[in-house]
């Protein structure tokens, strides 16, 4: 089994619901970071995102994880109209221990993860070793709203 990390974000519709459903569908997920509300980086003007990082203990390759990410996005009704535009769900392969991939549709480790607080701050909660030496480039705000379990429970109770 291999340690891997996926970044998940949503800024359309029921943001927490899309994240909750996606995480629930990842059968090899072993931990989820806190939930962060973040400013969009790049793209058109749009609403703030909710972001989390999921840790997996998996036997899937980076390619298999990309297929999982795309299936999760499709199940959330994601439509790709504008690059870096608003989305119901965005799921990225961030890191797979021991794997480096450089292909047109997949680069692992994620090529821009260290440029983005909305990736590195939640990732740092789960993997301090990958956070070491990182400094915030100051692009976009990143505010922790609470722990994953707490916010999922509140969402299920209908409390915002």
PDB file of C-alpha atoms in Angstrom:
ATOM      1  CA  UNK A   1       0.000   0.000   0.000  1.00  0.00           C
ATOM      2  CA  UNK A   2       1.144   3.520  -0.799  1.00  0.00           C
ATOM      3  CA  UNK A   3       0.429   6.897   0.762  1.00  0.00           C
ATOM      4  CA  UNK A   4      -1.196   9.328  -1.673  1.00  0.00           C
ATOM      5  CA  UNK A   5      -2.944  12.691  -1.391  1.00  0.00           C
ATOM      6  CA  UNK A   6      -5.829  14.183  -3.360  1.00  0.00           C
ATOM      7  CA  UNK A   7      -6.855  17.837  -3.265  1.00  0.00           C
ATOM      8  CA  UNK A   8     -10.600  18.520  -3.426  1.00  0.00           C
ATOM      9  CA  UNK A   9     -12.365  21.832  -3.906  1.00  0.00           C
ATOM     10  CA  UNK A  10     -15.840  23.156  -4.648  1.00  0.00           C
ATOM     11  CA  UNK A  11     -17.288  26.617  -5.201  1.00  0.00           C
ATOM     12  CA  UNK A  12     -20.678  25.978  -6.828  1.00  0.00           C
ATOM     13  CA  UNK A  13     -23.901  24.773  -5.256  1.00  0.00           C
ATOM     14  CA  UNK A  14     -23.743  22.698  -2.071  1.00  0.00           C
ATOM     15  CA  UNK A  15     -19.972  22.980  -1.649  1.00  0.00           C
ATOM     16  CA  UNK A  16     -19.788  20.907   1.536  1.00  0.00           C
ATOM     17  CA  UNK A  17     -22.178  18.326   0.102  1.00  0.00           C
ATOM     18  CA  UNK A  18     -20.025  17.826  -2.994  1.00  0.00           C
ATOM     19  CA  UNK A  19     -16.895  17.392  -0.856  1.00  0.00           C
ATOM     20  CA  UNK A  20     -18.650  15.025   1.569  1.00  0.00           C
ATOM     21  CA  UNK A  21     -19.993  12.824  -1.234  1.00  0.00           C
ATOM     22  CA  UNK A  22     -16.626  12.696  -2.988  1.00  0.00           C
ATOM     23  CA  UNK A  23     -14.711  11.748   0.168  1.00  0.00           C
ATOM     24  CA  UNK A  24     -17.305   9.087   1.002  1.00  0.00           C
ATOM     25  CA  UNK A  25     -16.746   7.544  -2.444  1.00  0.00           C
ATOM     26  CA  UNK A  26     -12.976   7.174  -1.916  1.00  0.00           C
ATOM     27  CA  UNK A  27     -12.778   3.717  -0.370  1.00  0.00           C
ATOM     28  CA  UNK A  28      -9.084   3.925   0.519  1.00  0.00           C
ATOM     29  CA  UNK A  29      -9.293   7.315   2.260  1.00  0.00           C
ATOM     30  CA  UNK A  30      -7.713   7.156   5.723  1.00  0.00           C
ATOM     31  CA  UNK A  31      -7.752  10.845   6.756  1.00  0.00           C
ATOM     32  CA  UNK A  32      -9.166  14.209   5.697  1.00  0.00           C
ATOM     33  CA  UNK A  33      -7.751  17.614   6.561  1.00  0.00           C
ATOM     34  CA  UNK A  34      -9.775  20.393   8.068  1.00  0.00           C
ATOM     35  CA  UNK A  35     -12.044  22.371   5.762  1.00  0.00           C
ATOM     36  CA  UNK A  36     -10.662  25.641   4.439  1.00  0.00           C
ATOM     37  CA  UNK A  37     -12.506  28.477   2.728  1.00  0.00           C
ATOM     38  CA  UNK A  38     -10.232  29.999   0.137  1.00  0.00           C
ATOM     39  CA  UNK A  39     -10.179  32.776  -2.387  1.00  0.00           C
ATOM     40  CA  UNK A  40     -10.078  31.655  -6.020  1.00  0.00           C
ATOM     41  CA  UNK A  41      -6.652  31.858  -7.660  1.00  0.00           C
ATOM     42  CA  UNK A  42      -6.620  32.632 -11.391  1.00  0.00           C
ATOM     43  CA  UNK A  43      -9.567  32.394 -13.746  1.00  0.00           C
ATOM     44  CA  UNK A  44     -12.658  34.594 -13.875  1.00  0.00           C
ATOM     45  CA  UNK A  45     -14.281  36.296 -10.898  1.00  0.00           C
ATOM     46  CA  UNK A  46     -16.042  33.633  -8.840  1.00  0.00           C
ATOM     47  CA  UNK A  47     -17.155  32.622  -5.357  1.00  0.00           C
ATOM     48  CA  UNK A  48     -14.854  31.288  -2.647  1.00  0.00           C
ATOM     49  CA  UNK A  49     -13.954  27.608  -2.521  1.00  0.00           C
ATOM     50  CA  UNK A  50     -14.137  25.021   0.184  1.00  0.00           C
ATOM     51  CA  UNK A  51     -10.963  22.918   0.051  1.00  0.00           C
ATOM     52  CA  UNK A  52      -9.737  19.757   1.767  1.00  0.00           C
ATOM     53  CA  UNK A  53      -6.953  17.258   1.239  1.00  0.00           C
ATOM     54  CA  UNK A  54      -7.653  13.531   1.516  1.00  0.00           C
ATOM     55  CA  UNK A  55      -4.973  11.022   2.464  1.00  0.00           C
ATOM     56  CA  UNK A  56      -5.216   7.573   0.927  1.00  0.00           C
ATOM     57  CA  UNK A  57      -3.546   4.285   1.755  1.00  0.00           C
ATOM     58  CA  UNK A  58      -3.872   2.715  -1.653  1.00  0.00           C
ATOM     59  CA  UNK A  59      -2.579   0.246  -4.178  1.00  0.00           C
ATOM     60  CA  UNK A  60      -3.715   2.503  -7.040  1.00  0.00           C
ATOM     61  CA  UNK A  61      -1.206   4.063  -9.409  1.00  0.00           C
ATOM     62  CA  UNK A  62      -1.180   7.795 -10.121  1.00  0.00           C
ATOM     63  CA  UNK A  63      -2.993   7.024 -13.411  1.00  0.00           C
ATOM     64  CA  UNK A  64      -5.668   5.046 -11.534  1.00  0.00           C
ATOM     65  CA  UNK A  65      -6.047   7.940  -9.106  1.00  0.00           C
ATOM     66  CA  UNK A  66      -6.523  10.381 -11.993  1.00  0.00           C
ATOM     67  CA  UNK A  67      -9.334   8.170 -13.293  1.00  0.00           C
ATOM     68  CA  UNK A  68     -10.878   8.192  -9.812  1.00  0.00           C
ATOM     69  CA  UNK A  69     -10.631  12.018  -9.697  1.00  0.00           C
ATOM     70  CA  UNK A  70     -12.351  12.349 -13.063  1.00  0.00           C
ATOM     71  CA  UNK A  71     -15.115   9.922 -12.028  1.00  0.00           C
ATOM     72  CA  UNK A  72     -15.730  11.886  -8.804  1.00  0.00           C
ATOM     73  CA  UNK A  73     -15.942  15.152 -10.764  1.00  0.00           C
ATOM     74  CA  UNK A  74     -18.352  13.609 -13.275  1.00  0.00           C
ATOM     75  CA  UNK A  75     -20.598  12.294 -10.503  1.00  0.00           C
ATOM     76  CA  UNK A  76     -20.774  15.855  -9.114  1.00  0.00           C
ATOM     77  CA  UNK A  77     -21.880  17.145 -12.520  1.00  0.00           C
ATOM     78  CA  UNK A  78     -18.712  19.105 -13.196  1.00  0.00           C
ATOM     79  CA  UNK A  79     -18.721  20.901 -16.541  1.00  0.00           C
ATOM     80  CA  UNK A  80     -15.429  22.223 -17.918  1.00  0.00           C
ATOM     81  CA  UNK A  81     -16.243  25.502 -19.645  1.00  0.00           C
ATOM     82  CA  UNK A  82     -13.566  27.978 -18.533  1.00  0.00           C
ATOM     83  CA  UNK A  83     -10.032  27.154 -17.403  1.00  0.00           C
ATOM     84  CA  UNK A  84      -9.799  27.710 -13.629  1.00  0.00           C
ATOM     85  CA  UNK A  85     -13.490  28.631 -13.671  1.00  0.00           C
ATOM     86  CA  UNK A  86     -16.082  27.825 -11.024  1.00  0.00           C
ATOM     87  CA  UNK A  87     -16.856  24.162 -10.446  1.00  0.00           C
ATOM     88  CA  UNK A  88     -19.043  21.846  -8.448  1.00  0.00           C
ATOM     89  CA  UNK A  89     -16.011  19.670  -7.726  1.00  0.00           C
ATOM     90  CA  UNK A  90     -12.334  19.749  -8.597  1.00  0.00           C
ATOM     91  CA  UNK A  91     -10.167  16.788  -7.590  1.00  0.00           C
ATOM     92  CA  UNK A  92      -6.423  16.678  -8.229  1.00  0.00           C
ATOM     93  CA  UNK A  93      -3.766  14.048  -7.633  1.00  0.00           C
ATOM     94  CA  UNK A  94      -1.253  15.914  -5.494  1.00  0.00           C
ATOM     95  CA  UNK A  95       1.261  13.310  -4.399  1.00  0.00           C
ATOM     96  CA  UNK A  96       1.879   9.563  -4.580  1.00  0.00           C
ATOM     97  CA  UNK A  97       4.798   8.272  -2.509  1.00  0.00           C
ATOM     98  CA  UNK A  98       7.541   6.954  -4.751  1.00  0.00           C
ATOM     99  CA  UNK A  99       5.905   8.026  -8.031  1.00  0.00           C
ATOM    100  CA  UNK A 100       6.905  10.754 -10.432  1.00  0.00           C
ATOM    101  CA  UNK A 101       4.798  11.153 -13.572  1.00  0.00           C
ATOM    102  CA  UNK A 102       5.262  13.643 -16.384  1.00  0.00           C
ATOM    103  CA  UNK A 103       2.641  13.042 -19.055  1.00  0.00           C
ATOM    104  CA  UNK A 104       0.481  15.524 -20.985  1.00  0.00           C
ATOM    105  CA  UNK A 105      -2.608  14.879 -18.843  1.00  0.00           C
ATOM    106  CA  UNK A 106      -0.945  13.957 -15.529  1.00  0.00           C
ATOM    107  CA  UNK A 107       1.988  15.392 -13.595  1.00  0.00           C
ATOM    108  CA  UNK A 108       2.782  14.018 -10.133  1.00  0.00           C
ATOM    109  CA  UNK A 109       3.740  15.580  -7.810  1.00  0.00           C
ATOM    110  CA  UNK A 110       1.210  18.246  -8.801  1.00  0.00           C
ATOM    111  CA  UNK A 111       3.258  20.950 -10.564  1.00  0.00           C
ATOM    112  CA  UNK A 112       1.663  23.941  -8.795  1.00  0.00           C
ATOM    113  CA  UNK A 113       0.856  22.549  -5.361  1.00  0.00           C
ATOM    114  CA  UNK A 114       3.684  24.428  -3.590  1.00  0.00           C
ATOM    115  CA  UNK A 115       2.387  27.706  -5.101  1.00  0.00           C
ATOM    116  CA  UNK A 116      -1.046  27.332  -3.517  1.00  0.00           C
ATOM    117  CA  UNK A 117      -1.922  27.860   0.132  1.00  0.00           C
ATOM    118  CA  UNK A 118      -5.272  26.124  -0.470  1.00  0.00           C
ATOM    119  CA  UNK A 119      -3.302  22.934  -1.147  1.00  0.00           C
ATOM    120  CA  UNK A 120      -0.316  23.245   1.159  1.00  0.00           C
ATOM    121  CA  UNK A 121      -2.075  24.381   4.338  1.00  0.00           C
ATOM    122  CA  UNK A 122      -4.521  21.432   4.462  1.00  0.00           C
ATOM    123  CA  UNK A 123      -1.801  19.072   3.197  1.00  0.00           C
ATOM    124  CA  UNK A 124       0.405  20.235   6.068  1.00  0.00           C
ATOM    125  CA  UNK A 125      -2.205  19.011   8.564  1.00  0.00           C
ATOM    126  CA  UNK A 126      -1.873  15.465   7.218  1.00  0.00           C
ATOM    127  CA  UNK A 127       1.721  15.337   5.989  1.00  0.00           C
ATOM    128  CA  UNK A 128       4.059  17.715   7.792  1.00  0.00           C
ATOM    129  CA  UNK A 129       6.951  16.078   5.930  1.00  0.00           C
ATOM    130  CA  UNK A 130       5.589  17.388   2.612  1.00  0.00           C
ATOM    131  CA  UNK A 131       4.917  20.816   4.154  1.00  0.00           C
ATOM    132  CA  UNK A 132       8.503  21.287   5.384  1.00  0.00           C
ATOM    133  CA  UNK A 133      10.283  24.251   3.841  1.00  0.00           C
ATOM    134  CA  UNK A 134       7.129  25.694   2.266  1.00  0.00           C
ATOM    135  CA  UNK A 135       6.497  29.422   2.397  1.00  0.00           C
ATOM    136  CA  UNK A 136       3.183  31.013   1.476  1.00  0.00           C
ATOM    137  CA  UNK A 137       3.431  32.952  -1.806  1.00  0.00           C
ATOM    138  CA  UNK A 138       0.589  35.185  -0.565  1.00  0.00           C
ATOM    139  CA  UNK A 139      -1.876  34.377  -3.352  1.00  0.00           C
ATOM    140  CA  UNK A 140      -5.423  33.978  -2.092  1.00  0.00           C
ATOM    141  CA  UNK A 141      -6.671  33.796   1.465  1.00  0.00           C
ATOM    142  CA  UNK A 142      -7.037  30.471   3.253  1.00  0.00           C
ATOM    143  CA  UNK A 143      -9.167  30.295   6.411  1.00  0.00           C
ATOM    144  CA  UNK A 144      -9.775  27.093   8.380  1.00  0.00           C
ATOM    145  CA  UNK A 145     -13.501  26.670   9.072  1.00  0.00           C
ATOM    146  CA  UNK A 146     -13.187  23.577  11.249  1.00  0.00           C
ATOM    147  CA  UNK A 147     -12.367  19.906  11.352  1.00  0.00           C
ATOM    148  CA  UNK A 148     -13.724  17.535   8.712  1.00  0.00           C
ATOM    149  CA  UNK A 149     -15.798  15.351  11.049  1.00  0.00           C
ATOM    150  CA  UNK A 150     -17.263  18.383  12.839  1.00  0.00           C
ATOM    151  CA  UNK A 151     -18.318  20.119   9.624  1.00  0.00           C
ATOM    152  CA  UNK A 152     -19.703  16.950   8.011  1.00  0.00           C
ATOM    153  CA  UNK A 153     -21.789  16.353  11.122  1.00  0.00           C
ATOM    154  CA  UNK A 154     -23.066  19.954  11.117  1.00  0.00           C
ATOM    155  CA  UNK A 155     -23.892  19.706   7.398  1.00  0.00           C
ATOM    156  CA  UNK A 156     -25.884  16.512   7.992  1.00  0.00           C
ATOM    157  CA  UNK A 157     -27.812  18.265  10.758  1.00  0.00           C
ATOM    158  CA  UNK A 158     -28.545  21.174   8.410  1.00  0.00           C
ATOM    159  CA  UNK A 159     -26.488  23.652  10.456  1.00  0.00           C
ATOM    160  CA  UNK A 160     -24.230  26.060   8.576  1.00  0.00           C
TER     161      UNK A 160
END
